[in-house]
mmCIF file of C-alpha atoms and ligand atoms in Angstrom:
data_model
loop_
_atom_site.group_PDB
_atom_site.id
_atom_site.type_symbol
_atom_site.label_atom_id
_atom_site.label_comp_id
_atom_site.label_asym_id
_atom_site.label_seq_id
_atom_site.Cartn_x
_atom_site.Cartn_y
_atom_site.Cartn_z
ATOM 1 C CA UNK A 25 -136.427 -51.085 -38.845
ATOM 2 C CA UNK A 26 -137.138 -51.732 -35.319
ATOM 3 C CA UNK A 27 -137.768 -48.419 -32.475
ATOM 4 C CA UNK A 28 -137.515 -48.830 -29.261
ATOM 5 C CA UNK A 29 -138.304 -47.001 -26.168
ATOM 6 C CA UNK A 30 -137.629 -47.077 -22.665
ATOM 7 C CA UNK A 31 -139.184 -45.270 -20.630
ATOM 8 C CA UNK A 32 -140.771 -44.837 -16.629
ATOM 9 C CA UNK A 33 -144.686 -44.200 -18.181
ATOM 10 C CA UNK A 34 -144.943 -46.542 -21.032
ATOM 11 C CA UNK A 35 -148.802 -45.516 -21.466
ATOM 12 C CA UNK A 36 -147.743 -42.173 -22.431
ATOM 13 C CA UNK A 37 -147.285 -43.979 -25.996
ATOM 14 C CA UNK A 38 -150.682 -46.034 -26.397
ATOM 15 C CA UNK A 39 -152.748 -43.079 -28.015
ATOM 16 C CA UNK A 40 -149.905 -41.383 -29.959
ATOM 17 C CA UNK A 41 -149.104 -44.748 -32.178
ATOM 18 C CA UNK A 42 -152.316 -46.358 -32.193
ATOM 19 C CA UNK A 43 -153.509 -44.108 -35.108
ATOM 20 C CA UNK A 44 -151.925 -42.253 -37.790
ATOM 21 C CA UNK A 45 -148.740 -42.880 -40.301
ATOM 22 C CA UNK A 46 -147.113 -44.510 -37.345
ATOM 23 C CA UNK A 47 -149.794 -47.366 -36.715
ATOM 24 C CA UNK A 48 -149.823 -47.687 -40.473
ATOM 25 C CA UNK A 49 -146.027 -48.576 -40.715
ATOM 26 C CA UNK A 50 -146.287 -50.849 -37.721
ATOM 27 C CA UNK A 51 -148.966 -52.552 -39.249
ATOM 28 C CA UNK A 52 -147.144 -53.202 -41.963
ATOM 29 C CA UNK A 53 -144.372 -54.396 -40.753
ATOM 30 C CA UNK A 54 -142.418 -51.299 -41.968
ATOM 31 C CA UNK A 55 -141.336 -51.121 -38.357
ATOM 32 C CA UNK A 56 -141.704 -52.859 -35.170
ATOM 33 C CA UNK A 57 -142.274 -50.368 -32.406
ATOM 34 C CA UNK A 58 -141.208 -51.591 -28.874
ATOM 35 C CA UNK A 59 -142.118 -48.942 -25.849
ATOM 36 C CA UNK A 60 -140.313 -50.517 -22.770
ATOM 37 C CA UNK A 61 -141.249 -49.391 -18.979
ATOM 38 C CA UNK A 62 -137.968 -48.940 -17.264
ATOM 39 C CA UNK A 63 -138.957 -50.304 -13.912
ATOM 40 C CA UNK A 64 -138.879 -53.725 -15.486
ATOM 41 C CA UNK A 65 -134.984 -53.687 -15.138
ATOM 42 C CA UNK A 66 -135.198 -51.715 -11.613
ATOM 43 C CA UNK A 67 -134.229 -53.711 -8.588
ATOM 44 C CA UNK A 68 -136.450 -54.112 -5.026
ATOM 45 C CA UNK A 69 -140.077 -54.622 -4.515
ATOM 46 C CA UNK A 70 -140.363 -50.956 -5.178
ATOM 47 C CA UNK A 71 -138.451 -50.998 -8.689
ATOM 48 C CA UNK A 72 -137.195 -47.618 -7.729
ATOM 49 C CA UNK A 73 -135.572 -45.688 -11.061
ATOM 50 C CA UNK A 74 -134.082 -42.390 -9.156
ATOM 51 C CA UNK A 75 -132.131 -41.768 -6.219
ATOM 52 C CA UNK A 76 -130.506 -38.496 -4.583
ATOM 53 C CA UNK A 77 -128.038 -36.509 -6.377
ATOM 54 C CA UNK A 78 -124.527 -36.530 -5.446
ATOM 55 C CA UNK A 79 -123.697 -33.172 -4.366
ATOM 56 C CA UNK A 80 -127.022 -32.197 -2.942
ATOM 57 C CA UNK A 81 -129.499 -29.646 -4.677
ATOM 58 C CA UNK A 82 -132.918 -30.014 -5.272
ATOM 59 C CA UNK A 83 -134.575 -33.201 -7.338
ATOM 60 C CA UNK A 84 -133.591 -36.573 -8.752
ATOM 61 C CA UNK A 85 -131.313 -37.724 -10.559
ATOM 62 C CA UNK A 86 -132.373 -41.650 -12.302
ATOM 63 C CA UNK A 87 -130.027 -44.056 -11.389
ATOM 64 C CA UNK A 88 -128.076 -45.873 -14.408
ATOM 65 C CA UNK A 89 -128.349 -49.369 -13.448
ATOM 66 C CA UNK A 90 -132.206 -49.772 -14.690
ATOM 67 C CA UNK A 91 -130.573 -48.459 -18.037
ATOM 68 C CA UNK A 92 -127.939 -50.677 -18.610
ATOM 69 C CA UNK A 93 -129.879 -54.065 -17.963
ATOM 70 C CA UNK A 94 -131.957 -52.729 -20.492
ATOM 71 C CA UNK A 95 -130.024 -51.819 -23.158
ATOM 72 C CA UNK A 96 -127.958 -55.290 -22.623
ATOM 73 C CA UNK A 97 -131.054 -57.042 -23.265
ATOM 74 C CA UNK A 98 -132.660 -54.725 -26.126
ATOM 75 C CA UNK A 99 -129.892 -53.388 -27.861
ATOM 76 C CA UNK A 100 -129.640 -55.008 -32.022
ATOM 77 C CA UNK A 101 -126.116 -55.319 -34.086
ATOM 78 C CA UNK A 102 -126.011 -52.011 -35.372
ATOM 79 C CA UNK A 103 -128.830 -50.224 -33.004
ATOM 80 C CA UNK A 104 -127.960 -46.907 -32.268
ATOM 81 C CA UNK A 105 -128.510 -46.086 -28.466
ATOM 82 C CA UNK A 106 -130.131 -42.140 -28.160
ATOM 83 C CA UNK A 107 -130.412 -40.790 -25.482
ATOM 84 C CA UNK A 108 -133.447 -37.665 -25.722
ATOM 85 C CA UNK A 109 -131.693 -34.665 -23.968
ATOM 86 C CA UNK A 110 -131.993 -30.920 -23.954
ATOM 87 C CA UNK A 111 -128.331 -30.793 -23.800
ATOM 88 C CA UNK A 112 -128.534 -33.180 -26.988
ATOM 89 C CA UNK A 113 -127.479 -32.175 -30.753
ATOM 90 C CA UNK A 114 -130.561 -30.677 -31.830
ATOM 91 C CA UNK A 115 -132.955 -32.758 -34.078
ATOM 92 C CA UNK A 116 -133.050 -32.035 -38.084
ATOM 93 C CA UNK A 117 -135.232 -33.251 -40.976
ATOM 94 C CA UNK A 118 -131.696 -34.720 -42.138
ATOM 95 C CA UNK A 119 -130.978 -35.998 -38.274
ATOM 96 C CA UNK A 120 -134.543 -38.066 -38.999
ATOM 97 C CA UNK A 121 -133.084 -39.272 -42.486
ATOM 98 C CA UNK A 122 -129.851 -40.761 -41.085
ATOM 99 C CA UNK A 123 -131.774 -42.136 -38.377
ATOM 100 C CA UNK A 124 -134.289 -43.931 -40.830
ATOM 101 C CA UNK A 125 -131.552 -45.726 -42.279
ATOM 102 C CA UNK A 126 -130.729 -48.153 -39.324
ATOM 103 C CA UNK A 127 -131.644 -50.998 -38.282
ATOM 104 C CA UNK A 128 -132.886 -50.063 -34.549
ATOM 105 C CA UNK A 129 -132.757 -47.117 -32.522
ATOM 106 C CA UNK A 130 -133.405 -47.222 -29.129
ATOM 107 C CA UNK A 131 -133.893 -44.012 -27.463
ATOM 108 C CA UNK A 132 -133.728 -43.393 -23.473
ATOM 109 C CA UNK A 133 -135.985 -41.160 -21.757
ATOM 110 C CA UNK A 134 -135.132 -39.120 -19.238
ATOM 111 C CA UNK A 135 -137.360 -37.865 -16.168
ATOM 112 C CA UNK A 136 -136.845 -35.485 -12.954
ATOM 113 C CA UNK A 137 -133.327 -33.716 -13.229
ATOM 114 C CA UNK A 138 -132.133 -35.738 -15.777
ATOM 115 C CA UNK A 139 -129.948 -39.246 -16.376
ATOM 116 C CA UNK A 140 -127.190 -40.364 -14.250
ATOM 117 C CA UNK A 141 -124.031 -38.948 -16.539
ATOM 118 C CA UNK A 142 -122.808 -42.871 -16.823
ATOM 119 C CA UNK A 143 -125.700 -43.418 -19.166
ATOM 120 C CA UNK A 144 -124.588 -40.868 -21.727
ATOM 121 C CA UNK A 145 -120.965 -41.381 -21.079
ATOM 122 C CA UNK A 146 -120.995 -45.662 -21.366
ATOM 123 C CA UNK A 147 -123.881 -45.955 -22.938
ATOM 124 C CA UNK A 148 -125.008 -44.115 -25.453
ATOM 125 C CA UNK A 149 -124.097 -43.264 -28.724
ATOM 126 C CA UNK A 150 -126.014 -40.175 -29.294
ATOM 127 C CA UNK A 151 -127.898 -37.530 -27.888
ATOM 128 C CA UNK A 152 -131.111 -35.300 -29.064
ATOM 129 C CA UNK A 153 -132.840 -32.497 -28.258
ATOM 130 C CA UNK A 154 -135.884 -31.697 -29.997
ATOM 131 C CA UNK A 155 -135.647 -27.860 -29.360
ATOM 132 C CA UNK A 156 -133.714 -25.191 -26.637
ATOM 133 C CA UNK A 157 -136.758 -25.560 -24.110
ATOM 134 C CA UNK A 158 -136.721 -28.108 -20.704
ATOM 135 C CA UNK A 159 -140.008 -30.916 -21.126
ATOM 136 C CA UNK A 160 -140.275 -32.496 -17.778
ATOM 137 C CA UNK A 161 -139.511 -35.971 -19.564
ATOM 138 C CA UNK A 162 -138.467 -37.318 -22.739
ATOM 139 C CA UNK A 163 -141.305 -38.923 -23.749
ATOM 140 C CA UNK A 164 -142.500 -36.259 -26.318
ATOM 141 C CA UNK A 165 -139.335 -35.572 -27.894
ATOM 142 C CA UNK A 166 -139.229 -39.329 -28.244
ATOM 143 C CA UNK A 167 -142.794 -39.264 -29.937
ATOM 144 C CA UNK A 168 -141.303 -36.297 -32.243
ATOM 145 C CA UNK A 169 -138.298 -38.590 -33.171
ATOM 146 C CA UNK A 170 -140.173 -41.308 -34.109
ATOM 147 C CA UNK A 171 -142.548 -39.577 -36.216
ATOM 148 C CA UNK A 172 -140.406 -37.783 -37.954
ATOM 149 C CA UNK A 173 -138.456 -41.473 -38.659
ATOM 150 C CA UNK A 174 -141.093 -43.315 -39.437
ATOM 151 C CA UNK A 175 -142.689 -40.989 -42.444
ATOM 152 C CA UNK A 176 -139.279 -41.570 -43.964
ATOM 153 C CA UNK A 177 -138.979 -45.147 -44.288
ATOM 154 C CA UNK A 178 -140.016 -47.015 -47.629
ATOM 155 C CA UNK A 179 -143.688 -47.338 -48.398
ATOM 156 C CA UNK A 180 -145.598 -45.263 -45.131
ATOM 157 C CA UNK A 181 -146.273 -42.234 -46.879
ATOM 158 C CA UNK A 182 -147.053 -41.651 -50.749
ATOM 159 C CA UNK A 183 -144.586 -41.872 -53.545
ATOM 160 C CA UNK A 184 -142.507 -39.036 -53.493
ATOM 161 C CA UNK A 185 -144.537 -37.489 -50.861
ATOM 162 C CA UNK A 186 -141.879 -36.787 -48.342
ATOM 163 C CA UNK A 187 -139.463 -35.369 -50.974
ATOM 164 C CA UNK A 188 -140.979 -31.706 -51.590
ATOM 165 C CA UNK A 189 -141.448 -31.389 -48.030
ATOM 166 C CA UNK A 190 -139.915 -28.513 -46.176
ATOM 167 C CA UNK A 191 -135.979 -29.110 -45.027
ATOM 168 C CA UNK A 192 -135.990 -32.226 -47.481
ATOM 169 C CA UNK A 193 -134.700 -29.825 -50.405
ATOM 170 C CA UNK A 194 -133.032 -28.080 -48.160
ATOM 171 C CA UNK A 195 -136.418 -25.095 -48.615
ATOM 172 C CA UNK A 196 -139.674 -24.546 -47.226
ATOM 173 C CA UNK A 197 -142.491 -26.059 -49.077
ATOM 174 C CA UNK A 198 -144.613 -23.406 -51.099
ATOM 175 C CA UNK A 199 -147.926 -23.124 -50.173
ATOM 176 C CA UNK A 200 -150.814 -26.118 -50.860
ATOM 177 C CA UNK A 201 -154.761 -25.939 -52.083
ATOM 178 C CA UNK A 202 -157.307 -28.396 -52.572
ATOM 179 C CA UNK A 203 -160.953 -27.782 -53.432
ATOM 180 C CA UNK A 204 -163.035 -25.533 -53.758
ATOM 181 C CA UNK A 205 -161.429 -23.501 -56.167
ATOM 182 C CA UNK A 206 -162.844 -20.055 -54.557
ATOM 183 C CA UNK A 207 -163.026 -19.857 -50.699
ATOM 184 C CA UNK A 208 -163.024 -17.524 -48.456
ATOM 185 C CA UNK A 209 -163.062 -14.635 -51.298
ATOM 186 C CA UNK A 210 -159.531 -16.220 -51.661
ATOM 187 C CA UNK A 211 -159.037 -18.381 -55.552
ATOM 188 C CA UNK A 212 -156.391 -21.113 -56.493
ATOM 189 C CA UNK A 213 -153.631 -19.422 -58.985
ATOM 190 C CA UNK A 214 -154.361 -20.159 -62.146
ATOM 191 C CA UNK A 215 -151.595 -22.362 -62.739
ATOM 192 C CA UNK A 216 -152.074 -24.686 -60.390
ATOM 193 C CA UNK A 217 -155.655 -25.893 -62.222
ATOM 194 C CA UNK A 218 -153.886 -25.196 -65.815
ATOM 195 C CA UNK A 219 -152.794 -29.089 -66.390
ATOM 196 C CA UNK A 220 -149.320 -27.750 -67.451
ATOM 197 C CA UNK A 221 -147.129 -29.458 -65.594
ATOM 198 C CA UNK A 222 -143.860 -27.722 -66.346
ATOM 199 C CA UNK A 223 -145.466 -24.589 -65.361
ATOM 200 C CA UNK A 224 -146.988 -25.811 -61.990
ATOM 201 C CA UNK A 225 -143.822 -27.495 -61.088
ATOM 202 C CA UNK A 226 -141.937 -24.321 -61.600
ATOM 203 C CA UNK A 227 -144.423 -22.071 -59.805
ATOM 204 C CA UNK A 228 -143.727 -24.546 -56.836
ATOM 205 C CA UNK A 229 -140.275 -23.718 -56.835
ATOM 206 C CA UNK A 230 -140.650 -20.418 -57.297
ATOM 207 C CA UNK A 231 -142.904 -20.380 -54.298
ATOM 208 C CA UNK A 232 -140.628 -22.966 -52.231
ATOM 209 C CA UNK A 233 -138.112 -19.988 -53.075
ATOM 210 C CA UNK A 234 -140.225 -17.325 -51.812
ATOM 211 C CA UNK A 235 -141.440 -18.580 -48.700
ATOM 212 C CA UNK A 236 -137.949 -19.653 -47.662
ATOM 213 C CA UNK A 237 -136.615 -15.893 -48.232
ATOM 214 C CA UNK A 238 -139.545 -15.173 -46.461
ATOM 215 C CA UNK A 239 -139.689 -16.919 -43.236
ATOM 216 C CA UNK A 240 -136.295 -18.352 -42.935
ATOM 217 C CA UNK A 241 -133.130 -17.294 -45.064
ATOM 218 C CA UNK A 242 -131.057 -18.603 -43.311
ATOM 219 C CA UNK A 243 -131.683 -22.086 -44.927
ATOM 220 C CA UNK A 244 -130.532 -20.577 -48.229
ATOM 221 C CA UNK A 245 -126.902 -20.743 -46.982
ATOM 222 C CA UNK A 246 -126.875 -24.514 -47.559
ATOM 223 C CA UNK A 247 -130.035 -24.804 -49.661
ATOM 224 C CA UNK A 248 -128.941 -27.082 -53.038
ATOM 225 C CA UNK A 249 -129.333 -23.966 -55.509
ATOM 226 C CA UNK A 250 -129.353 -23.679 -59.043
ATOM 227 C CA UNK A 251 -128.509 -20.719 -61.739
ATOM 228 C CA UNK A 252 -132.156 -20.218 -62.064
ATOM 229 C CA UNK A 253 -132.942 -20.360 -58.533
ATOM 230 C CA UNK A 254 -130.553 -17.589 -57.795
ATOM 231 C CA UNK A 255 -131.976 -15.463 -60.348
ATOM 232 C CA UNK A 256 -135.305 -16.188 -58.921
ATOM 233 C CA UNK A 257 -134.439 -15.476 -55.486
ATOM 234 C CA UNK A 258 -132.207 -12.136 -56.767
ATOM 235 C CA UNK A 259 -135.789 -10.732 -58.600
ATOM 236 C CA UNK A 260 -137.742 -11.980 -55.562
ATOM 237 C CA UNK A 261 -135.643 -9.300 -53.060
ATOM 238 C CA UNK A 262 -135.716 -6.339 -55.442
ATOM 239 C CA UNK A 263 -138.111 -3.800 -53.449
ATOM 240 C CA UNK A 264 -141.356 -3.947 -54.901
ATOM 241 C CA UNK A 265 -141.716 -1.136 -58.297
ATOM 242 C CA UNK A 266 -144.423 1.442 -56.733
HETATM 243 N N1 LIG B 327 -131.718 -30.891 -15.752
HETATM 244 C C1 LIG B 327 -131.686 -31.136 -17.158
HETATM 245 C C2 LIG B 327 -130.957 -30.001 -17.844
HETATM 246 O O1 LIG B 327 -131.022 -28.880 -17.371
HETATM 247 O O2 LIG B 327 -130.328 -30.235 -18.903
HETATM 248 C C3 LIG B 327 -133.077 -31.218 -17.719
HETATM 249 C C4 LIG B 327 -133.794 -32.465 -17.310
HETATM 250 S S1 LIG B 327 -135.428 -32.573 -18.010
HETATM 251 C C5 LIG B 327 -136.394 -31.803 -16.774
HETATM 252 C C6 LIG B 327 -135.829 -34.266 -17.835
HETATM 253 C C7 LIG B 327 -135.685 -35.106 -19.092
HETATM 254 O O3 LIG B 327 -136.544 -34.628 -20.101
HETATM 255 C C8 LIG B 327 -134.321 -35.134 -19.711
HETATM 256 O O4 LIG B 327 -133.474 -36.077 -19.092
HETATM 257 C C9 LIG B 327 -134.628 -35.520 -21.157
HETATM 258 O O5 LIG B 327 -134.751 -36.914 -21.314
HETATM 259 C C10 LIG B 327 -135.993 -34.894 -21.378
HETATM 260 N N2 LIG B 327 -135.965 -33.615 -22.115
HETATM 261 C C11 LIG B 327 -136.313 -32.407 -21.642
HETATM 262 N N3 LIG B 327 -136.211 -31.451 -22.572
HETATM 263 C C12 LIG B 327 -135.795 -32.060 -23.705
HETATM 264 C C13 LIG B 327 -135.494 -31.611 -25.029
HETATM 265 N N4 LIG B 327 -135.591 -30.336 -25.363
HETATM 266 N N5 LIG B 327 -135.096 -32.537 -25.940
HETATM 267 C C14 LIG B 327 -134.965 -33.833 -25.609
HETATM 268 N N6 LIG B 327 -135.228 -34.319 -24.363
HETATM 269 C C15 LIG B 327 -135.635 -33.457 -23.418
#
């Protein structure tokens, strides 16, 4: 898969991808990771990106030409051109997952006011927001895209890793421990150091289930739910016996 980025402050990238599950897939070859600084495609001995906005009002508004030189040059058969908006469709685990299945996406990053509307309109093929909140650029929600992506594609995280994760059943992961077995007055359940793996891998859905009803049931409307679920999730909202 091949990312790529344009942006006005390329170094905003450097630190975020040089470590982490993201350096790892770029390393090995999972992805190639272009981050492209805008200006290169800007005209003048200035290589000026914004301009005024029609209409007046305060701000600036970056022009479209910059953008289209450089999609015409970096744009792949089958890329997918994204441009990262608040006004955008907002970003899921499963948004990630249809993502990771191209073969380039090449998101647009927005500064100031926003994008000249020509960009979105002739341009691009998507839009994202990463949340109902204004970031003065779209570098970050870029950075969020992309690590979201990359985790997903074959071979950057562990085996099955990714697939009990929170939103990737369709549930919130249950809750994790590692050693020590007592801490802070607080002990693993039982099950989890009993070897029985039927029993732990039902106590993690069970758990998944819980915390889900818990924190956000509204997920359960689409969740993928069995019999057994239900009946979980039925005894789990009966009011405790006092
Ligand atoms: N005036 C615009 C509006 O009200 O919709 C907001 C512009 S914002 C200050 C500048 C840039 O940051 C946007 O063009 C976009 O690229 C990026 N941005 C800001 N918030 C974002 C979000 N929640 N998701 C994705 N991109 C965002």
């Amino acid at each position: 898969m091949k990312i790529d980025v344009v942006t006005i402050f390329p170094g905003m990238f450097a630190g975020v991808f040089a470590e982490g599950m993201v350096a790892r897939a770029a390393q090995a070859a999972t992805c190639t990771i272009g981050v492209h600084d805008l200006r290169r495609w800007a005209e003048g001995r200035h290589q000026v990106t914004d301009d005024y906005a029609f209409g007046g009002g305060p701000g600036m508004v970056m022009k479209p030409e910059p953008f289209f030189r450089a999609v015409g040059e970096l744009k792949a058969p089958g890329g997918r051109v994204i441009l990262m908006s608040p006004q955008g469709r907002p970003f899921t685990q499963s948004v990630a997952a249809e993502l990771a299945t191209l073969p380039q996406v090449l998101l647009l990053c927005g500064r100031y006011e926003g994008v000249d509307e020509r960009v979105r309109l002739a341009l691009c093929d998507d839009e994202i927001s990463i949340g109902d909140y204004v970031l003065t650029g779209g570098e970050l929600p870029a950075m969020v895209v992309i690590d979201a992506v990359v985790r997903l594609l074959p071979g950057v995280l562990a085996e099955g890793s990714a697939e009990g994760d929170s939103f990737a059943t369709g549930l919130l992961e249950g809750p994790q421990y590692t050693r020590p077995r007592e801490f802070a007055g607080i002990a693993v359940p039982e099950v989890l150091i009993s070897g029985d793996h039927g029993a732990v891998a039902r106590w993690r859905r069970r758990e998944a289930l819980r915390r889900t009803l818990e924190r956000r049931p509204d997920l359960l409307a689409s969740a993928p739910l069995t019999e057994e679920d239900r009946r979980i999730l039925a005894e789990l909202s009966q009011p405790p016996v006092i």
